[in-house]
Amino acid sequence: MDLKELTIKKLQKRGVSIDSIAEITLFLQEKYCNNLTLEKCREYVLNVIEKRESIYAILTAIAIDEAAEKGLFDKEVNELITNDEGLYGIDEILALSIVNVHGSIALTNFGYADKIKPGIIKVIDHIGKQKIQCHTFLDDIVSAIAASAASRIAHYEKKDN
Ligand code: MG
């Protein structure tokens, strides 16, 4: 299996479909781009995911969440991750490796999505808080992908039809 395919499968296995990310991109960008559709957003989300920086960040983030669920880290570190401590911040830093290659519009959208947690971000955040699964790293990754796709749309799509 190639890494892009593996990445999409892993996201789906962790409860995050391409469409659920595209919905966030649509939410972030529809007010700036007329006639923006979910279909179009899906294309841009896939463009973001297939980049090497994204693939590495997504696979690493999910691997950390899964390892923390299994308690594989030293107790202190494991608790930092599973408790999603507010000041931990390493989850955001990892996600920035996706955002950083997509410019300042991606960065501002990333902060915005992280703050208001639209759609699937809220869902996985809730599952994480309930300790059903660990999504400490995944929620930031989803924000980063959606925000980066929104930035690409801002750069490549015409503002008015
Ligand atoms: Mg997080």
Short mmCIF file of N, CA and C and ligand atoms in Angstrom, two decimals:
data_model
loop_
_atom_site.label_atom_id
_atom_site.label_comp_id
_atom_site.label_asym_id
_atom_site.label_seq_id
_atom_site.Cartn_x
_atom_site.Cartn_y
_atom_site.Cartn_z
N MET A 1 0.85 -1.20 0.00
CA MET A 1 0.00 0.00 0.00
C MET A 1 0.89 1.25 0.00
N ASP A 2 0.55 2.22 -0.85
CA ASP A 2 1.40 3.42 -0.80
C ASP A 2 1.00 4.28 0.40
N LEU A 3 1.90 5.20 0.72
CA LEU A 3 1.74 5.95 1.97
C LEU A 3 0.50 6.84 1.97
N LYS A 4 0.14 7.37 0.78
CA LYS A 4 -1.05 8.22 0.71
C LYS A 4 -2.31 7.41 1.05
N GLU A 5 -2.37 6.22 0.44
CA GLU A 5 -3.50 5.32 0.68
C GLU A 5 -3.57 4.93 2.16
N LEU A 6 -2.40 4.60 2.72
CA LEU A 6 -2.32 4.23 4.13
C LEU A 6 -2.81 5.38 5.02
N THR A 7 -2.41 6.60 4.66
CA THR A 7 -2.76 7.78 5.45
C THR A 7 -4.28 7.98 5.47
N ILE A 8 -4.91 7.86 4.31
CA ILE A 8 -6.38 8.03 4.22
C ILE A 8 -7.09 6.92 5.02
N LYS A 9 -6.57 5.69 4.90
CA LYS A 9 -7.14 4.56 5.64
C LYS A 9 -7.04 4.78 7.15
N LYS A 10 -5.86 5.25 7.58
CA LYS A 10 -5.62 5.48 9.02
C LYS A 10 -6.56 6.55 9.55
N LEU A 11 -6.72 7.64 8.79
CA LEU A 11 -7.64 8.70 9.20
C LEU A 11 -9.05 8.13 9.37
N GLN A 12 -9.47 7.33 8.38
CA GLN A 12 -10.82 6.76 8.42
C GLN A 12 -10.98 5.84 9.62
N LYS A 13 -9.95 5.05 9.87
CA LYS A 13 -9.98 4.13 11.01
C LYS A 13 -10.11 4.87 12.34
N ARG A 14 -9.58 6.10 12.37
CA ARG A 14 -9.66 6.92 13.59
C ARG A 14 -10.90 7.80 13.59
N GLY A 15 -11.81 7.57 12.64
CA GLY A 15 -13.10 8.27 12.65
C GLY A 15 -13.16 9.54 11.83
N VAL A 16 -12.13 9.77 11.00
CA VAL A 16 -12.09 11.01 10.22
C VAL A 16 -12.11 10.71 8.72
N SER A 17 -13.24 11.01 8.07
CA SER A 17 -13.34 10.80 6.62
C SER A 17 -12.83 12.04 5.88
N ILE A 18 -12.53 11.86 4.60
CA ILE A 18 -12.12 13.01 3.77
C ILE A 18 -13.24 14.04 3.73
N ASP A 19 -14.48 13.55 3.60
CA ASP A 19 -15.62 14.48 3.54
C ASP A 19 -15.78 15.30 4.82
N SER A 20 -15.50 14.67 5.96
CA SER A 20 -15.66 15.42 7.22
C SER A 20 -14.63 16.54 7.31
N ILE A 21 -13.45 16.35 6.71
CA ILE A 21 -12.45 17.43 6.68
C ILE A 21 -12.88 18.48 5.65
N ALA A 22 -13.38 18.00 4.50
CA ALA A 22 -13.83 18.92 3.44
C ALA A 22 -14.96 19.83 3.95
N GLU A 23 -15.81 19.30 4.82
CA GLU A 23 -16.91 20.11 5.39
C GLU A 23 -16.35 21.28 6.20
N ILE A 24 -15.26 21.05 6.90
CA ILE A 24 -14.64 22.14 7.68
C ILE A 24 -14.02 23.17 6.74
N THR A 25 -13.39 22.69 5.69
CA THR A 25 -12.80 23.60 4.71
C THR A 25 -13.89 24.47 4.08
N LEU A 26 -15.01 23.83 3.75
CA LEU A 26 -16.14 24.58 3.18
C LEU A 26 -16.63 25.65 4.17
N PHE A 27 -16.75 25.25 5.41
CA PHE A 27 -17.18 26.18 6.47
C PHE A 27 -16.21 27.37 6.58
N LEU A 28 -14.91 27.08 6.50
CA LEU A 28 -13.90 28.15 6.66
C LEU A 28 -13.86 29.10 5.47
N GLN A 29 -14.13 28.56 4.27
CA GLN A 29 -13.82 29.33 3.06
C GLN A 29 -15.03 29.79 2.26
N GLU A 30 -16.23 29.28 2.56
CA GLU A 30 -17.38 29.57 1.68
C GLU A 30 -17.73 31.07 1.64
N LYS A 31 -17.43 31.79 2.73
CA LYS A 31 -17.78 33.22 2.72
C LYS A 31 -16.84 34.04 1.85
N TYR A 32 -15.71 33.44 1.47
CA TYR A 32 -14.73 34.18 0.65
C TYR A 32 -14.71 33.73 -0.80
N CYS A 33 -15.43 32.66 -1.10
CA CYS A 33 -15.34 32.10 -2.44
C CYS A 33 -16.74 31.66 -2.88
N ASN A 34 -17.31 32.38 -3.85
CA ASN A 34 -18.67 32.06 -4.31
C ASN A 34 -18.73 30.69 -4.97
N ASN A 35 -19.84 30.03 -4.80
CA ASN A 35 -20.08 28.73 -5.44
C ASN A 35 -19.09 27.64 -5.05
N LEU A 36 -18.51 27.78 -3.88
CA LEU A 36 -17.61 26.73 -3.41
C LEU A 36 -18.45 25.52 -3.00
N THR A 37 -18.06 24.35 -3.48
CA THR A 37 -18.83 23.13 -3.17
C THR A 37 -18.00 22.17 -2.32
N LEU A 38 -18.71 21.23 -1.72
CA LEU A 38 -18.03 20.18 -0.93
C LEU A 38 -17.08 19.38 -1.83
N GLU A 39 -17.55 19.11 -3.03
CA GLU A 39 -16.77 18.39 -4.04
C GLU A 39 -15.40 19.07 -4.27
N LYS A 40 -15.46 20.37 -4.48
CA LYS A 40 -14.25 21.17 -4.71
C LYS A 40 -13.34 21.11 -3.48
N CYS A 41 -13.95 21.26 -2.30
CA CYS A 41 -13.17 21.22 -1.05
C CYS A 41 -12.50 19.86 -0.87
N ARG A 42 -13.21 18.80 -1.25
CA ARG A 42 -12.66 17.44 -1.15
C ARG A 42 -11.38 17.33 -1.99
N GLU A 43 -11.41 17.89 -3.21
CA GLU A 43 -10.23 17.88 -4.08
C GLU A 43 -9.03 18.54 -3.40
N TYR A 44 -9.30 19.71 -2.81
CA TYR A 44 -8.22 20.46 -2.16
C TYR A 44 -7.71 19.75 -0.91
N VAL A 45 -8.61 19.11 -0.18
CA VAL A 45 -8.20 18.35 1.01
C VAL A 45 -7.26 17.22 0.57
N LEU A 46 -7.61 16.55 -0.53
CA LEU A 46 -6.76 15.46 -1.02
C LEU A 46 -5.40 15.98 -1.50
N ASN A 47 -5.41 17.18 -2.11
CA ASN A 47 -4.14 17.83 -2.50
C ASN A 47 -3.23 18.03 -1.30
N VAL A 48 -3.83 18.46 -0.20
CA VAL A 48 -3.04 18.70 1.02
C VAL A 48 -2.51 17.37 1.57
N ILE A 49 -3.40 16.38 1.65
CA ILE A 49 -3.02 15.10 2.27
C ILE A 49 -1.90 14.40 1.50
N GLU A 50 -1.88 14.55 0.18
CA GLU A 50 -0.88 13.79 -0.58
C GLU A 50 0.52 14.38 -0.51
N LYS A 51 0.67 15.55 0.08
CA LYS A 51 2.01 16.12 0.25
C LYS A 51 2.80 15.32 1.28
N ARG A 52 4.08 15.20 1.02
CA ARG A 52 4.94 14.41 1.90
C ARG A 52 4.90 14.91 3.36
N GLU A 53 4.94 16.25 3.52
CA GLU A 53 4.93 16.82 4.88
C GLU A 53 3.67 16.38 5.63
N SER A 54 2.54 16.35 4.91
CA SER A 54 1.28 15.97 5.54
C SER A 54 1.27 14.50 5.90
N ILE A 55 1.66 13.67 4.96
CA ILE A 55 1.65 12.22 5.18
C ILE A 55 2.46 11.88 6.43
N TYR A 56 3.67 12.44 6.52
CA TYR A 56 4.52 12.14 7.68
C TYR A 56 3.88 12.64 8.98
N ALA A 57 3.34 13.85 8.94
CA ALA A 57 2.74 14.42 10.16
C ALA A 57 1.50 13.62 10.59
N ILE A 58 0.65 13.27 9.62
CA ILE A 58 -0.59 12.54 9.95
C ILE A 58 -0.28 11.17 10.53
N LEU A 59 0.61 10.43 9.85
CA LEU A 59 0.93 9.07 10.32
C LEU A 59 1.59 9.12 11.70
N THR A 60 2.46 10.10 11.92
CA THR A 60 3.14 10.21 13.21
C THR A 60 2.15 10.58 14.31
N ALA A 61 1.26 11.53 14.02
CA ALA A 61 0.26 11.96 15.01
C ALA A 61 -0.63 10.79 15.44
N ILE A 62 -1.09 10.03 14.46
CA ILE A 62 -1.97 8.90 14.78
C ILE A 62 -1.20 7.82 15.55
N ALA A 63 0.05 7.62 15.17
CA ALA A 63 0.88 6.62 15.87
C ALA A 63 1.06 7.00 17.35
N ILE A 64 1.25 8.30 17.61
CA ILE A 64 1.41 8.75 19.00
C ILE A 64 0.10 8.56 19.78
N ASP A 65 -1.03 8.96 19.18
CA ASP A 65 -2.33 8.78 19.85
C ASP A 65 -2.57 7.29 20.16
N GLU A 66 -2.27 6.44 19.20
CA GLU A 66 -2.53 5.00 19.40
C GLU A 66 -1.61 4.42 20.47
N ALA A 67 -0.35 4.85 20.45
CA ALA A 67 0.61 4.35 21.45
C ALA A 67 0.19 4.81 22.85
N ALA A 68 -0.31 6.06 22.94
CA ALA A 68 -0.76 6.57 24.24
C ALA A 68 -1.98 5.80 24.74
N GLU A 69 -2.87 5.44 23.82
CA GLU A 69 -4.04 4.62 24.20
C GLU A 69 -3.62 3.30 24.81
N LYS A 70 -2.52 2.75 24.27
CA LYS A 70 -2.02 1.46 24.76
C LYS A 70 -1.12 1.63 25.98
N GLY A 71 -0.86 2.87 26.38
CA GLY A 71 0.00 3.12 27.53
C GLY A 71 1.46 2.78 27.30
N LEU A 72 1.93 2.98 26.08
CA LEU A 72 3.29 2.54 25.73
C LEU A 72 4.40 3.52 26.15
N PHE A 73 4.02 4.76 26.49
CA PHE A 73 5.05 5.73 26.90
C PHE A 73 5.26 5.64 28.41
N ASP A 74 6.34 6.26 28.90
CA ASP A 74 6.52 6.37 30.35
C ASP A 74 5.26 7.02 30.93
N LYS A 75 4.90 6.61 32.13
CA LYS A 75 3.64 7.02 32.75
C LYS A 75 3.40 8.54 32.68
N GLU A 76 4.44 9.31 33.03
CA GLU A 76 4.29 10.77 33.08
C GLU A 76 3.97 11.34 31.70
N VAL A 77 4.70 10.86 30.71
CA VAL A 77 4.49 11.33 29.33
C VAL A 77 3.14 10.85 28.82
N ASN A 78 2.83 9.60 29.13
CA ASN A 78 1.56 9.04 28.68
C ASN A 78 0.37 9.85 29.21
N GLU A 79 0.48 10.26 30.47
CA GLU A 79 -0.62 11.05 31.06
C GLU A 79 -0.72 12.44 30.45
N LEU A 80 0.42 13.03 30.15
CA LEU A 80 0.41 14.34 29.48
C LEU A 80 -0.39 14.25 28.19
N ILE A 81 -0.16 13.18 27.45
CA ILE A 81 -0.82 13.02 26.14
C ILE A 81 -2.29 12.66 26.31
N THR A 82 -2.59 11.65 27.12
CA THR A 82 -4.00 11.22 27.22
C THR A 82 -4.87 12.27 27.92
N ASN A 83 -4.29 13.05 28.82
CA ASN A 83 -5.07 14.11 29.49
C ASN A 83 -5.20 15.36 28.63
N ASP A 84 -4.47 15.42 27.53
CA ASP A 84 -4.52 16.56 26.61
C ASP A 84 -4.35 17.88 27.39
N GLU A 85 -3.30 17.93 28.19
CA GLU A 85 -3.02 19.10 29.01
C GLU A 85 -3.01 20.37 28.16
N GLY A 86 -3.68 21.41 28.65
CA GLY A 86 -3.81 22.65 27.90
C GLY A 86 -2.49 23.27 27.47
N LEU A 87 -1.46 23.15 28.31
CA LEU A 87 -0.19 23.81 27.99
C LEU A 87 0.80 22.87 27.32
N TYR A 88 0.38 21.67 27.01
CA TYR A 88 1.29 20.69 26.40
C TYR A 88 1.81 21.21 25.05
N GLY A 89 0.89 21.45 24.11
CA GLY A 89 1.24 22.17 22.89
C GLY A 89 2.06 21.46 21.83
N ILE A 90 2.54 20.26 22.13
CA ILE A 90 3.36 19.54 21.15
C ILE A 90 2.49 19.04 19.99
N ASP A 91 1.23 18.76 20.30
CA ASP A 91 0.28 18.34 19.27
C ASP A 91 0.10 19.44 18.21
N GLU A 92 -0.01 20.69 18.68
CA GLU A 92 -0.14 21.81 17.73
C GLU A 92 1.14 21.97 16.90
N ILE A 93 2.28 21.81 17.56
CA ILE A 93 3.56 22.00 16.88
C ILE A 93 3.73 20.97 15.74
N LEU A 94 3.35 19.73 16.01
CA LEU A 94 3.45 18.71 14.97
C LEU A 94 2.54 19.07 13.78
N ALA A 95 1.32 19.53 14.08
CA ALA A 95 0.37 19.88 13.02
C ALA A 95 0.86 21.08 12.19
N LEU A 96 1.68 21.93 12.82
CA LEU A 96 2.21 23.09 12.08
C LEU A 96 3.10 22.69 10.91
N SER A 97 3.62 21.48 10.94
CA SER A 97 4.45 21.05 9.80
C SER A 97 3.61 20.96 8.53
N ILE A 98 2.29 20.79 8.68
CA ILE A 98 1.40 20.83 7.51
C ILE A 98 1.08 22.30 7.17
N VAL A 99 0.69 23.05 8.19
CA VAL A 99 0.27 24.44 8.01
C VAL A 99 1.40 25.30 7.41
N ASN A 100 2.62 25.06 7.88
CA ASN A 100 3.76 25.90 7.50
C ASN A 100 4.07 25.93 6.01
N VAL A 101 3.67 24.89 5.29
CA VAL A 101 3.93 24.91 3.84
C VAL A 101 2.76 25.50 3.05
N HIS A 102 1.76 26.05 3.79
CA HIS A 102 0.59 26.59 3.08
C HIS A 102 0.32 28.07 3.38
N GLY A 103 1.28 28.77 3.94
CA GLY A 103 1.18 30.22 4.05
C GLY A 103 0.34 30.74 5.20
N SER A 104 0.22 32.08 5.25
CA SER A 104 -0.37 32.73 6.42
C SER A 104 -1.88 32.52 6.53
N ILE A 105 -2.56 32.32 5.40
CA ILE A 105 -4.01 32.07 5.48
C ILE A 105 -4.26 30.73 6.17
N ALA A 106 -3.38 29.78 5.91
CA ALA A 106 -3.49 28.48 6.59
C ALA A 106 -3.27 28.64 8.08
N LEU A 107 -2.32 29.48 8.44
CA LEU A 107 -1.98 29.67 9.86
C LEU A 107 -3.14 30.30 10.63
N THR A 108 -3.74 31.35 10.07
CA THR A 108 -4.84 32.01 10.79
C THR A 108 -6.06 31.08 10.87
N ASN A 109 -6.34 30.36 9.78
CA ASN A 109 -7.46 29.41 9.80
C ASN A 109 -7.22 28.26 10.78
N PHE A 110 -5.98 27.86 10.90
CA PHE A 110 -5.62 26.78 11.84
C PHE A 110 -5.96 27.20 13.28
N GLY A 111 -5.56 28.40 13.63
CA GLY A 111 -5.85 28.92 14.97
C GLY A 111 -7.35 29.04 15.20
N TYR A 112 -8.05 29.51 14.17
CA TYR A 112 -9.51 29.70 14.25
C TYR A 112 -10.22 28.35 14.43
N ALA A 113 -9.87 27.36 13.60
CA ALA A 113 -10.50 26.04 13.67
C ALA A 113 -10.21 25.37 15.01
N ASP A 114 -9.00 25.55 15.51
CA ASP A 114 -8.63 24.96 16.79
C ASP A 114 -9.46 25.57 17.93
N LYS A 115 -9.77 26.85 17.78
CA LYS A 115 -10.51 27.56 18.83
C LYS A 115 -12.01 27.20 18.81
N ILE A 116 -12.62 27.19 17.61
CA ILE A 116 -14.07 26.97 17.60
C ILE A 116 -14.48 25.51 17.34
N LYS A 117 -13.52 24.68 16.94
CA LYS A 117 -13.73 23.24 16.75
C LYS A 117 -15.01 22.89 15.97
N PRO A 118 -15.04 23.24 14.69
CA PRO A 118 -16.22 22.90 13.89
C PRO A 118 -16.27 21.40 13.54
N GLY A 119 -17.49 20.90 13.35
CA GLY A 119 -17.72 19.56 12.79
C GLY A 119 -16.98 18.43 13.49
N ILE A 120 -16.26 17.66 12.69
CA ILE A 120 -15.60 16.43 13.18
C ILE A 120 -14.56 16.74 14.26
N ILE A 121 -14.01 17.95 14.27
CA ILE A 121 -13.01 18.30 15.29
C ILE A 121 -13.65 18.23 16.69
N LYS A 122 -14.85 18.78 16.78
CA LYS A 122 -15.59 18.73 18.05
C LYS A 122 -15.91 17.29 18.44
N VAL A 123 -16.29 16.49 17.45
CA VAL A 123 -16.64 15.09 17.71
C VAL A 123 -15.45 14.31 18.27
N ILE A 124 -14.30 14.41 17.61
CA ILE A 124 -13.14 13.62 18.10
C ILE A 124 -12.59 14.21 19.40
N ASP A 125 -12.71 15.52 19.56
CA ASP A 125 -12.30 16.15 20.81
C ASP A 125 -13.14 15.60 21.97
N HIS A 126 -14.43 15.46 21.73
CA HIS A 126 -15.35 14.94 22.75
C HIS A 126 -15.00 13.49 23.10
N ILE A 127 -14.76 12.68 22.07
CA ILE A 127 -14.39 11.26 22.29
C ILE A 127 -13.10 11.18 23.11
N GLY A 128 -12.16 12.09 22.80
CA GLY A 128 -10.90 12.15 23.54
C GLY A 128 -11.12 12.52 25.00
N LYS A 129 -11.98 13.52 25.23
CA LYS A 129 -12.25 13.98 26.61
C LYS A 129 -12.93 12.89 27.43
N GLN A 130 -13.76 12.07 26.75
CA GLN A 130 -14.43 10.95 27.43
C GLN A 130 -13.48 9.79 27.69
N LYS A 131 -12.25 9.91 27.16
CA LYS A 131 -11.23 8.86 27.28
C LYS A 131 -11.63 7.55 26.58
N ILE A 132 -12.48 7.68 25.56
CA ILE A 132 -12.86 6.49 24.79
C ILE A 132 -11.70 6.14 23.86
N GLN A 133 -11.15 7.16 23.22
CA GLN A 133 -9.94 7.03 22.41
C GLN A 133 -9.08 8.26 22.71
N CYS A 134 -7.80 8.20 22.34
CA CYS A 134 -6.95 9.39 22.50
C CYS A 134 -6.87 10.11 21.15
N HIS A 135 -7.32 11.37 21.12
CA HIS A 135 -7.27 12.15 19.89
C HIS A 135 -6.49 13.45 20.09
N THR A 136 -5.59 13.42 21.05
CA THR A 136 -4.83 14.64 21.38
C THR A 136 -4.10 15.21 20.16
N PHE A 137 -3.47 14.34 19.39
CA PHE A 137 -2.73 14.81 18.21
C PHE A 137 -3.62 14.92 16.97
N LEU A 138 -4.62 14.03 16.88
CA LEU A 138 -5.44 14.00 15.67
C LEU A 138 -6.28 15.26 15.47
N ASP A 139 -6.81 15.84 16.55
CA ASP A 139 -7.68 17.00 16.36
C ASP A 139 -6.92 18.16 15.70
N ASP A 140 -5.67 18.34 16.09
CA ASP A 140 -4.87 19.42 15.48
C ASP A 140 -4.53 19.12 14.02
N ILE A 141 -4.32 17.83 13.75
CA ILE A 141 -4.02 17.42 12.38
C ILE A 141 -5.21 17.72 11.46
N VAL A 142 -6.41 17.42 11.95
CA VAL A 142 -7.62 17.69 11.15
C VAL A 142 -7.77 19.20 10.92
N SER A 143 -7.56 19.99 11.97
CA SER A 143 -7.61 21.46 11.81
C SER A 143 -6.58 21.91 10.78
N ALA A 144 -5.39 21.33 10.84
CA ALA A 144 -4.30 21.74 9.94
C ALA A 144 -4.61 21.40 8.48
N ILE A 145 -5.17 20.22 8.25
CA ILE A 145 -5.50 19.83 6.87
C ILE A 145 -6.61 20.73 6.32
N ALA A 146 -7.67 20.91 7.11
CA ALA A 146 -8.80 21.74 6.67
C ALA A 146 -8.35 23.18 6.42
N ALA A 147 -7.53 23.73 7.31
CA ALA A 147 -7.05 25.11 7.19
C ALA A 147 -6.12 25.26 5.98
N SER A 148 -5.30 24.27 5.73
CA SER A 148 -4.38 24.33 4.59
C SER A 148 -5.14 24.24 3.28
N ALA A 149 -6.17 23.40 3.24
CA ALA A 149 -7.00 23.29 2.04
C ALA A 149 -7.73 24.63 1.80
N ALA A 150 -8.20 25.27 2.88
CA ALA A 150 -8.86 26.58 2.75
C ALA A 150 -7.88 27.60 2.17
N SER A 151 -6.65 27.55 2.61
CA SER A 151 -5.63 28.48 2.10
C SER A 151 -5.37 28.25 0.61
N ARG A 152 -5.29 26.99 0.21
CA ARG A 152 -5.08 26.68 -1.22
C ARG A 152 -6.25 27.21 -2.06
N ILE A 153 -7.45 27.07 -1.53
CA ILE A 153 -8.63 27.58 -2.25
C ILE A 153 -8.52 29.10 -2.40
N ALA A 154 -8.13 29.77 -1.32
CA ALA A 154 -7.98 31.24 -1.35
C ALA A 154 -6.97 31.65 -2.42
N HIS A 155 -5.93 30.84 -2.61
CA HIS A 155 -4.89 31.18 -3.58
C HIS A 155 -5.24 30.80 -5.01
N TYR A 156 -5.97 29.69 -5.17
CA TYR A 156 -6.15 29.16 -6.53
C TYR A 156 -7.54 29.32 -7.14
N GLU A 157 -8.55 29.60 -6.29
CA GLU A 157 -9.89 29.75 -6.85
C GLU A 157 -10.23 31.23 -7.01
N LYS A 158 -10.98 31.54 -8.04
CA LYS A 158 -11.42 32.92 -8.23
C LYS A 158 -12.42 33.31 -7.13
N LYS A 159 -12.35 34.55 -6.71
CA LYS A 159 -13.21 35.00 -5.61
C LYS A 159 -14.67 35.08 -6.03
N ASP A 160 -14.90 35.61 -7.23
CA ASP A 160 -16.29 35.62 -7.70
C ASP A 160 -16.38 34.89 -9.02
N ASN A 161 -17.51 34.18 -9.16
CA ASN A 161 -17.70 33.34 -10.34
C ASN A 161 -17.65 34.21 -11.57
MG MG B 1 -4.82 18.56 20.43
#
